[in-house]
Short mmCIF file of N, CA, C and O in Angstrom, two decimals:
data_model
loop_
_atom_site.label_atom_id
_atom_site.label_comp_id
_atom_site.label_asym_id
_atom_site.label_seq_id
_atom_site.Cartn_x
_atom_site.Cartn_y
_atom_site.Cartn_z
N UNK O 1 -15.20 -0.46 -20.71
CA UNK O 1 -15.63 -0.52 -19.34
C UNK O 1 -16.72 0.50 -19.12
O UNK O 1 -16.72 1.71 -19.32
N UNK O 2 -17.72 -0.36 -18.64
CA UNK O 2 -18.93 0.83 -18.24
C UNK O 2 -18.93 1.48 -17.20
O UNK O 2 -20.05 1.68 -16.72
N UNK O 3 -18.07 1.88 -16.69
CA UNK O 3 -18.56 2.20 -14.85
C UNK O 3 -18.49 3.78 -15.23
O UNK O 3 -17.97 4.43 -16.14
N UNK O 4 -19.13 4.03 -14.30
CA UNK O 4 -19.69 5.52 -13.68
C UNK O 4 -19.91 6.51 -12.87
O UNK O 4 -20.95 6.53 -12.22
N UNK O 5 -19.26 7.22 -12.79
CA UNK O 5 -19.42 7.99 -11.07
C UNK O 5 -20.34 9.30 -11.26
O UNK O 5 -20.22 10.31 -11.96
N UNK O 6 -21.57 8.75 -10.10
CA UNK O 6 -22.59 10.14 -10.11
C UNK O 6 -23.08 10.28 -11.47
O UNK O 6 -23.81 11.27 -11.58
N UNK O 7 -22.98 9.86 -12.15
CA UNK O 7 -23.36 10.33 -13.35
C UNK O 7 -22.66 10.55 -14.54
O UNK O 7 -23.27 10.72 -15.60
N UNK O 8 -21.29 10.57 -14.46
CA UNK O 8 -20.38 11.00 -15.53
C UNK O 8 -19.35 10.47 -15.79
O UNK O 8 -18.79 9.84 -14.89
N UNK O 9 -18.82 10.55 -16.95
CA UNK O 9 -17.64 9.26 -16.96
C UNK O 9 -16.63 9.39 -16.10
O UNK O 9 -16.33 10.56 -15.85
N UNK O 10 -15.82 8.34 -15.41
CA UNK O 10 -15.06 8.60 -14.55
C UNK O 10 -13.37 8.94 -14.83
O UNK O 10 -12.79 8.48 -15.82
N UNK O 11 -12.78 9.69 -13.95
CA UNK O 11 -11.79 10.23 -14.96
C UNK O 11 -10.65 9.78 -15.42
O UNK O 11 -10.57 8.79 -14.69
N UNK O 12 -9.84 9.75 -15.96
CA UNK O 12 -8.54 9.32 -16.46
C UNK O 12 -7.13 9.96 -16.35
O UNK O 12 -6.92 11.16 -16.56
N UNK O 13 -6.21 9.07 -16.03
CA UNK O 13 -4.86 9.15 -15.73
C UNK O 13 -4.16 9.19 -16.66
O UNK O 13 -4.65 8.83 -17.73
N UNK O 14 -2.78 9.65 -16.64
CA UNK O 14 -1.60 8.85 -16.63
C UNK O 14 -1.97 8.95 -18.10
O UNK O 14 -2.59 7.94 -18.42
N UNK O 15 -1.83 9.82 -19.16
CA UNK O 15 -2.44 9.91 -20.59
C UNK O 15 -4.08 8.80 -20.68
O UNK O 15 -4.45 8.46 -21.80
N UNK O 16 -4.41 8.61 -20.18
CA UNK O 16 -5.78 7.86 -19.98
C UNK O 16 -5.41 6.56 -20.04
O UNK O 16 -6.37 5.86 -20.37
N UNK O 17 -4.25 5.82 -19.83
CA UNK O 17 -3.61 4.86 -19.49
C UNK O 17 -4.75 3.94 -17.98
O UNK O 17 -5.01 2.74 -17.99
N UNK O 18 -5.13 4.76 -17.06
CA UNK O 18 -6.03 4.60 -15.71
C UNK O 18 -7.15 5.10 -15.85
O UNK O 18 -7.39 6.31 -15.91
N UNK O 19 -7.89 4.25 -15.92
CA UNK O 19 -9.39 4.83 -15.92
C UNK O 19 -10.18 4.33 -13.94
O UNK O 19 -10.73 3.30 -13.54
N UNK O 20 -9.84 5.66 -13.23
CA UNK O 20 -10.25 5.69 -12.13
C UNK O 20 -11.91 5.73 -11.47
O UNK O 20 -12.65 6.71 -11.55
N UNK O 21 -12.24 4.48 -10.86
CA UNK O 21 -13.57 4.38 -10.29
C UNK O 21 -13.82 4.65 -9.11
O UNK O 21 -13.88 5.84 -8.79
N UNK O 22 -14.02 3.62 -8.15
CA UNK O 22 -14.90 3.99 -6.54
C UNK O 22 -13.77 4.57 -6.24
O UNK O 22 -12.80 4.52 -7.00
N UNK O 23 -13.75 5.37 -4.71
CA UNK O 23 -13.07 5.44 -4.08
C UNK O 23 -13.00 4.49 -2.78
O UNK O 23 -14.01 4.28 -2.10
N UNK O 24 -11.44 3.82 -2.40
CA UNK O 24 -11.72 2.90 -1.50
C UNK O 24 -11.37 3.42 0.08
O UNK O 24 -11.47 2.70 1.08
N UNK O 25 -10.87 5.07 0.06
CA UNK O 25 -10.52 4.88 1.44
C UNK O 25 -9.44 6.20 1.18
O UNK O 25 -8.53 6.30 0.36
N UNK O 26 -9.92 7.13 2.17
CA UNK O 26 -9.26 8.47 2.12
C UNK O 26 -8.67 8.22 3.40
O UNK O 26 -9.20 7.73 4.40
N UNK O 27 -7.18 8.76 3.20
CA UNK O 27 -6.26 9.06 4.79
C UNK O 27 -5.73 10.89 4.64
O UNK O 27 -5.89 11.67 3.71
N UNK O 28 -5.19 11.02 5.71
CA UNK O 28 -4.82 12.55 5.94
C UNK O 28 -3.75 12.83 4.82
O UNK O 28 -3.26 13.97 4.81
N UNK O 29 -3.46 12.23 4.19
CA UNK O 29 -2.88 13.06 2.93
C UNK O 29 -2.65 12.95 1.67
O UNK O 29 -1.85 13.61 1.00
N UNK O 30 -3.81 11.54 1.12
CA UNK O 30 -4.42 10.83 0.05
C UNK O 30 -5.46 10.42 0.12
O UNK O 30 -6.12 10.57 1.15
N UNK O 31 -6.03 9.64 -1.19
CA UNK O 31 -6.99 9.51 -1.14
C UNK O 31 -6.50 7.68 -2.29
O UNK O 31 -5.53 7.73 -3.04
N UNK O 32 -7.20 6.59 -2.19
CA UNK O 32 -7.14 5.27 -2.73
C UNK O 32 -8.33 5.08 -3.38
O UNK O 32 -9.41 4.81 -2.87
N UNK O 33 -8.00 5.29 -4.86
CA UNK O 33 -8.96 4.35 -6.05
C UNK O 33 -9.31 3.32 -6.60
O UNK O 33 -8.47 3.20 -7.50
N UNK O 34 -10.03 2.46 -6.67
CA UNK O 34 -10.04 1.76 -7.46
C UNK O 34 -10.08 1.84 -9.10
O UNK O 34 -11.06 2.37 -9.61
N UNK O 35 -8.90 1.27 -10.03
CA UNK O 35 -8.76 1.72 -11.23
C UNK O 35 -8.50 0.79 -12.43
O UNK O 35 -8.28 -0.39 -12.19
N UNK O 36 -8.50 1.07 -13.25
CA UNK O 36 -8.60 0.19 -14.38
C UNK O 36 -7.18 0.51 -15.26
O UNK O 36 -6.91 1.60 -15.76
N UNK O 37 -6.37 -0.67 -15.32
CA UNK O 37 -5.23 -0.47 -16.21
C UNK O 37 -5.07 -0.77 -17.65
O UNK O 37 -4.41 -1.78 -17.90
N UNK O 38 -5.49 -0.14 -18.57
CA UNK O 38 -6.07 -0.18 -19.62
C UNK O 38 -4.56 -0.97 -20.64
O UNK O 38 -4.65 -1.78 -21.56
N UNK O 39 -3.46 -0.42 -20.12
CA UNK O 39 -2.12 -1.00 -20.77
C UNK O 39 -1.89 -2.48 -20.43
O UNK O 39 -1.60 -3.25 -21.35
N UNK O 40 -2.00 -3.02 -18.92
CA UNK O 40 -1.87 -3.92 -18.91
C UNK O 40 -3.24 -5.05 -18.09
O UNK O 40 -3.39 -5.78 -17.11
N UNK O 41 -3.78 -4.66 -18.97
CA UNK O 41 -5.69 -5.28 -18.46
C UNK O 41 -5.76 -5.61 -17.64
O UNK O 41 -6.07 -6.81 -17.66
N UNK O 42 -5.58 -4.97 -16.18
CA UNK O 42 -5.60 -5.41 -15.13
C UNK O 42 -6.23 -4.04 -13.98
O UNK O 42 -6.02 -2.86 -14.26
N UNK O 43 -7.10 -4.51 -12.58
CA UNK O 43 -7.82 -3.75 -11.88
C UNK O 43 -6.19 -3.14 -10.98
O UNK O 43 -5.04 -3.48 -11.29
N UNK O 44 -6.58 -2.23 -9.88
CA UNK O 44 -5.32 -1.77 -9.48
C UNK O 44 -5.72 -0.71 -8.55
O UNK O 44 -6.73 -0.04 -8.77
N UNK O 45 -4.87 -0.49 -7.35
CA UNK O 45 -5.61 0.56 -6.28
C UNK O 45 -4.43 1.68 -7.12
O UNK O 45 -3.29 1.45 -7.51
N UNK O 46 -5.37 3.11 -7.21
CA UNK O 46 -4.20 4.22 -7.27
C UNK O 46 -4.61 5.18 -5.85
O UNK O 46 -5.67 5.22 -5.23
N UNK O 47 -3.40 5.88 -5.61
CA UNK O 47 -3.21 6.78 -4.61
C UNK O 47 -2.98 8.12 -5.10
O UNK O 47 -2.13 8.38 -5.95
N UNK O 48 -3.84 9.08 -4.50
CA UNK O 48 -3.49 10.75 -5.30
C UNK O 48 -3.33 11.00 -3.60
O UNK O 48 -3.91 10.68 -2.56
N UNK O 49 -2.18 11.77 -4.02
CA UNK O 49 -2.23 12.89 -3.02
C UNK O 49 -3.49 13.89 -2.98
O UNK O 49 -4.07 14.13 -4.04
N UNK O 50 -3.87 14.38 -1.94
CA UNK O 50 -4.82 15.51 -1.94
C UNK O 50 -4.80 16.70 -2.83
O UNK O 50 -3.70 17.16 -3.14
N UNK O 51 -5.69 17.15 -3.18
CA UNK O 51 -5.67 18.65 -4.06
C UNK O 51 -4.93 19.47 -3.65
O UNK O 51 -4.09 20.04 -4.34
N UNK O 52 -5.24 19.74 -1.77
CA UNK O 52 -4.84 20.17 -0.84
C UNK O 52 -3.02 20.83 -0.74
O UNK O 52 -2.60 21.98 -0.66
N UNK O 53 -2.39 19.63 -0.80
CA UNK O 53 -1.12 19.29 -0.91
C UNK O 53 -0.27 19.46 -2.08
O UNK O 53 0.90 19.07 -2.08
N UNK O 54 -1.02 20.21 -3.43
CA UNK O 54 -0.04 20.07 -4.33
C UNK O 54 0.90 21.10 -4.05
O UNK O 54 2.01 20.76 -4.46
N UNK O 55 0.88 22.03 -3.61
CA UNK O 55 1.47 22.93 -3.75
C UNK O 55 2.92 23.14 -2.38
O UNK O 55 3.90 23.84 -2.13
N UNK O 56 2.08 21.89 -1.83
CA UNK O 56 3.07 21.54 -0.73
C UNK O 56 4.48 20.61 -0.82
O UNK O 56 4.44 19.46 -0.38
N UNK O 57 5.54 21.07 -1.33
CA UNK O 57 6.76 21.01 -1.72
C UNK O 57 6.98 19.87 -0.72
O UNK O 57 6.83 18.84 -1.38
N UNK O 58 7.21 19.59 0.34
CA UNK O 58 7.28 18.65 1.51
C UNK O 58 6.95 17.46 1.55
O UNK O 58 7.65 16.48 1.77
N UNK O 59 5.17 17.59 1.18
CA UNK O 59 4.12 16.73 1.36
C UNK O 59 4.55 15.53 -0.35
O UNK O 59 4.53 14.31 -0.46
N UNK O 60 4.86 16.59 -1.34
CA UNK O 60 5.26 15.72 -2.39
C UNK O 60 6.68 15.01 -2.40
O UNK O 60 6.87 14.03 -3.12
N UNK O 61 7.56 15.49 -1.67
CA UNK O 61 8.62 15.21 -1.43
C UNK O 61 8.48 13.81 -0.79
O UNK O 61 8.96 12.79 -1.29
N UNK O 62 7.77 13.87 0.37
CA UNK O 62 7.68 12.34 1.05
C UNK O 62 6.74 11.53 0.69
O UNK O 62 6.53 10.60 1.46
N UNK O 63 5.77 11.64 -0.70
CA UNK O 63 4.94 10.56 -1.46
C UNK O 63 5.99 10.47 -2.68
O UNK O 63 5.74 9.51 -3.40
N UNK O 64 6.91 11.09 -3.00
CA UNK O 64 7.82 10.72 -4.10
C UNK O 64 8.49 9.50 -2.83
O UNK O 64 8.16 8.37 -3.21
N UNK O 65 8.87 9.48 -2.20
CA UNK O 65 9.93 8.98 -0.78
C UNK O 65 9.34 7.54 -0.80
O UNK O 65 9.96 6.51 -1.09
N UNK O 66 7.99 7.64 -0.44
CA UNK O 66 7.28 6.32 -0.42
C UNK O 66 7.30 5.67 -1.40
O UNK O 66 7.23 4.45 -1.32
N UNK O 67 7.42 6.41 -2.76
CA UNK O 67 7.08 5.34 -4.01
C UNK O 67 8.49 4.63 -4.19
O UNK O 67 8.74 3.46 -4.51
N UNK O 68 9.24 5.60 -3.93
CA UNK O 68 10.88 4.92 -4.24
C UNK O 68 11.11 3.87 -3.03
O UNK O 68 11.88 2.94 -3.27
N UNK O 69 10.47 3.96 -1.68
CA UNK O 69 10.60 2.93 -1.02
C UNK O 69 10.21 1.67 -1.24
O UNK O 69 10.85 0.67 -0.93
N UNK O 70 8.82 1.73 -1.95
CA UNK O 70 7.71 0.51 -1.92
C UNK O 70 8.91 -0.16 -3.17
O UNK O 70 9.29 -1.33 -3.28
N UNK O 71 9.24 0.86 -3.86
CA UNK O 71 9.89 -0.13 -5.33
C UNK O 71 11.29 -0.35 -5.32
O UNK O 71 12.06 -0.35 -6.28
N UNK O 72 11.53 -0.54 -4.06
CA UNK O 72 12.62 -1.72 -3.18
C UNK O 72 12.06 -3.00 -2.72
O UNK O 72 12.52 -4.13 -2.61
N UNK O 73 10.58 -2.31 -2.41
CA UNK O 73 10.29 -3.82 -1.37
C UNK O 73 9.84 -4.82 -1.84
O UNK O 73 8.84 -4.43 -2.44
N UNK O 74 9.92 -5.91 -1.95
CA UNK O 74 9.24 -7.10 -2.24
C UNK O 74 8.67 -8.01 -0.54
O UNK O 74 9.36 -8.25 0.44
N UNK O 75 7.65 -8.23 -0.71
CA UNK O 75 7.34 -9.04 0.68
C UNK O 75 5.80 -8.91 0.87
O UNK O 75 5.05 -7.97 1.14
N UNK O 76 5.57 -10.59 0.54
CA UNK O 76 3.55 -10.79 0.56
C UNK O 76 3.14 -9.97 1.14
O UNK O 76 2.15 -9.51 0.58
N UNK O 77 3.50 -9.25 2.49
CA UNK O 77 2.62 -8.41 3.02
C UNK O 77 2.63 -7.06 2.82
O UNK O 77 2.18 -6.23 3.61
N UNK O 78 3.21 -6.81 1.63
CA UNK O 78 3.28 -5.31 1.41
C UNK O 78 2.98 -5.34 -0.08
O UNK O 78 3.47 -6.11 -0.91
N UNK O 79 1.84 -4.10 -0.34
CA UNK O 79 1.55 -4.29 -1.69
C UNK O 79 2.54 -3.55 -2.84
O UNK O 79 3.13 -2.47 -2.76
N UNK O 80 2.50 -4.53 -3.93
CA UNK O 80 3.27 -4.11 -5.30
C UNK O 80 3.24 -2.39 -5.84
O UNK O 80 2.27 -1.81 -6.33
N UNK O 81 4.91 -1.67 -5.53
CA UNK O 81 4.25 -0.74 -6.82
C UNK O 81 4.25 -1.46 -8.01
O UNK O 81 4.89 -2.50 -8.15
N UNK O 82 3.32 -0.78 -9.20
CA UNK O 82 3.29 -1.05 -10.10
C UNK O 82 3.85 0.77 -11.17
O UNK O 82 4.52 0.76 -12.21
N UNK O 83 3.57 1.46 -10.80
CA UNK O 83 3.90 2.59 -11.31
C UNK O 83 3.61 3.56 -10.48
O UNK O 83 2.70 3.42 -9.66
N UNK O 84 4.39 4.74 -10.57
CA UNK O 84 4.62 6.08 -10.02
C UNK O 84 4.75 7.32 -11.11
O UNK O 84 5.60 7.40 -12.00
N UNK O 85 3.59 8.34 -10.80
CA UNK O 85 3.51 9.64 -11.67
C UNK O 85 4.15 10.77 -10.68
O UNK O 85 3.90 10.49 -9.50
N UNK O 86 4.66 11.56 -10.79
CA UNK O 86 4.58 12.78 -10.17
C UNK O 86 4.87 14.19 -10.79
O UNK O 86 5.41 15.19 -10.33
N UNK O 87 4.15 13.82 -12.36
CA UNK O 87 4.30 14.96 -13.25
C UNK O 87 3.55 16.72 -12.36
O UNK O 87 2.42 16.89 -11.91
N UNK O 88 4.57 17.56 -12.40
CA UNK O 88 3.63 18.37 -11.95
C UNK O 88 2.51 19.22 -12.12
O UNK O 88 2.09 20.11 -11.39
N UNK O 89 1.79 18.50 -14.05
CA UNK O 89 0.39 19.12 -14.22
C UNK O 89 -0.51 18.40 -13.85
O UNK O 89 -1.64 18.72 -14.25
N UNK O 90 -0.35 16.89 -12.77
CA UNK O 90 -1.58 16.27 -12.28
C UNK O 90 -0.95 16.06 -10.57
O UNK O 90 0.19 16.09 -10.10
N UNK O 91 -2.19 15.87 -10.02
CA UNK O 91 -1.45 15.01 -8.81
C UNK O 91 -0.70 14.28 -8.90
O UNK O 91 -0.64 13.70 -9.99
N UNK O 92 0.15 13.95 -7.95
CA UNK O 92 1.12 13.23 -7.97
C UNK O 92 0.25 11.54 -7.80
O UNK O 92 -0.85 11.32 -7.28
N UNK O 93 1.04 10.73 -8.34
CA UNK O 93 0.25 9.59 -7.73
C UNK O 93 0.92 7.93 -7.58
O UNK O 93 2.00 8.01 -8.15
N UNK O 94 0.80 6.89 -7.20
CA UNK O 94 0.76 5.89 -6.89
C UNK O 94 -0.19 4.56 -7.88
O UNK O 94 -1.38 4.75 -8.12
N UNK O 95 0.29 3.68 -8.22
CA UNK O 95 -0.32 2.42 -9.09
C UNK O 95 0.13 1.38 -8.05
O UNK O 95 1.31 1.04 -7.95
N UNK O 96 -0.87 0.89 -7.26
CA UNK O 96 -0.48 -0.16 -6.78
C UNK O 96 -1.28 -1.31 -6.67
O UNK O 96 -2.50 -1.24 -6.54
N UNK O 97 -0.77 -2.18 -6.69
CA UNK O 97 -1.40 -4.30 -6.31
C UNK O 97 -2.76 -3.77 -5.56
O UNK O 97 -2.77 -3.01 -4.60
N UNK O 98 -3.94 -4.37 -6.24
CA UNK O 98 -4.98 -4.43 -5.54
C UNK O 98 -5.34 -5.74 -4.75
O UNK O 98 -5.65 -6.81 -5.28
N UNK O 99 -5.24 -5.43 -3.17
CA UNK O 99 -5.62 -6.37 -2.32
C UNK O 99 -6.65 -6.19 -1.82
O UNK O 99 -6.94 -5.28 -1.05
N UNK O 100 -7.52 -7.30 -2.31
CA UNK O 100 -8.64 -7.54 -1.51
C UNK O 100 -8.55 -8.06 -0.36
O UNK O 100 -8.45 -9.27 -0.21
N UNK O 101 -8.58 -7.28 0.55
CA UNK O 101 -8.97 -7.82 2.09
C UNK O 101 -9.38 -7.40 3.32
O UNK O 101 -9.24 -7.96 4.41
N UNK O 102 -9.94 -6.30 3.02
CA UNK O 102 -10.90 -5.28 3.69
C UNK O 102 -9.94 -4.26 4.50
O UNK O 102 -8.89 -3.74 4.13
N UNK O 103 -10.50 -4.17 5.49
CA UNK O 103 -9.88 -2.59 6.08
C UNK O 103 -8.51 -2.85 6.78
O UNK O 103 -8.35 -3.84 7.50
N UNK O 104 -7.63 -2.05 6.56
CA UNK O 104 -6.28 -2.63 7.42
C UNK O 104 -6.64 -2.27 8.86
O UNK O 104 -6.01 -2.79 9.78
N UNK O 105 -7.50 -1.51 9.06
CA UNK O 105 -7.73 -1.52 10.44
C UNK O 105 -8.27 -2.59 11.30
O UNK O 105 -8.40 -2.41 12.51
#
């Protein structure tokens, strides 16, 4: 995969398992990638918590909360986890179903 950010290769996850590109959309306490799943050849939104927040015991507490929620849910209108990291030498993060369909707003 050729893609590129600014100039430099773009970085990698998850043992380089995710090779992370654009960004699609920052909220108050993440940020949504577009990424490349190199294990199972497939595109994929990931979610990092903020830099901000690692150190925030709380803030990781309730993105661990969410991932264990989403991977109960099944239902078209809610997107797939596909995997959950929350090793604590990277951000914590999110692998989820990439839906194309513009802004939820």
């Amino acid at each position: 995969m050729g893609v590129e950010v600014e100039g430099r290769a773009p970085p990698r996850v998850g043992a380089g398992r995710f090779v992370v590109g654009d960004n699609l959309g920052d909220g108050g306490t993440a940020s949504v990638y577009l990424a490349w799943d190199h294990q199972e050849k497939r595109w994929c939104a990931l979610k990092a918590l903020h830099h901000k927040y690692l150190k925030d015991d709380d803030r990781r507490r309730r993105f661990a909360q969410e991932a264990q929620a989403l991977s109960q849910l099944r239902h078209d209108n809610i997107t797939t986890l596909f995997f959950h990291d929350d090793d604590d030498a990277s951000p914590p993060y999110l692998v989820l179903e990439l839906v194309r369909c513009g802004s939820a707003m």
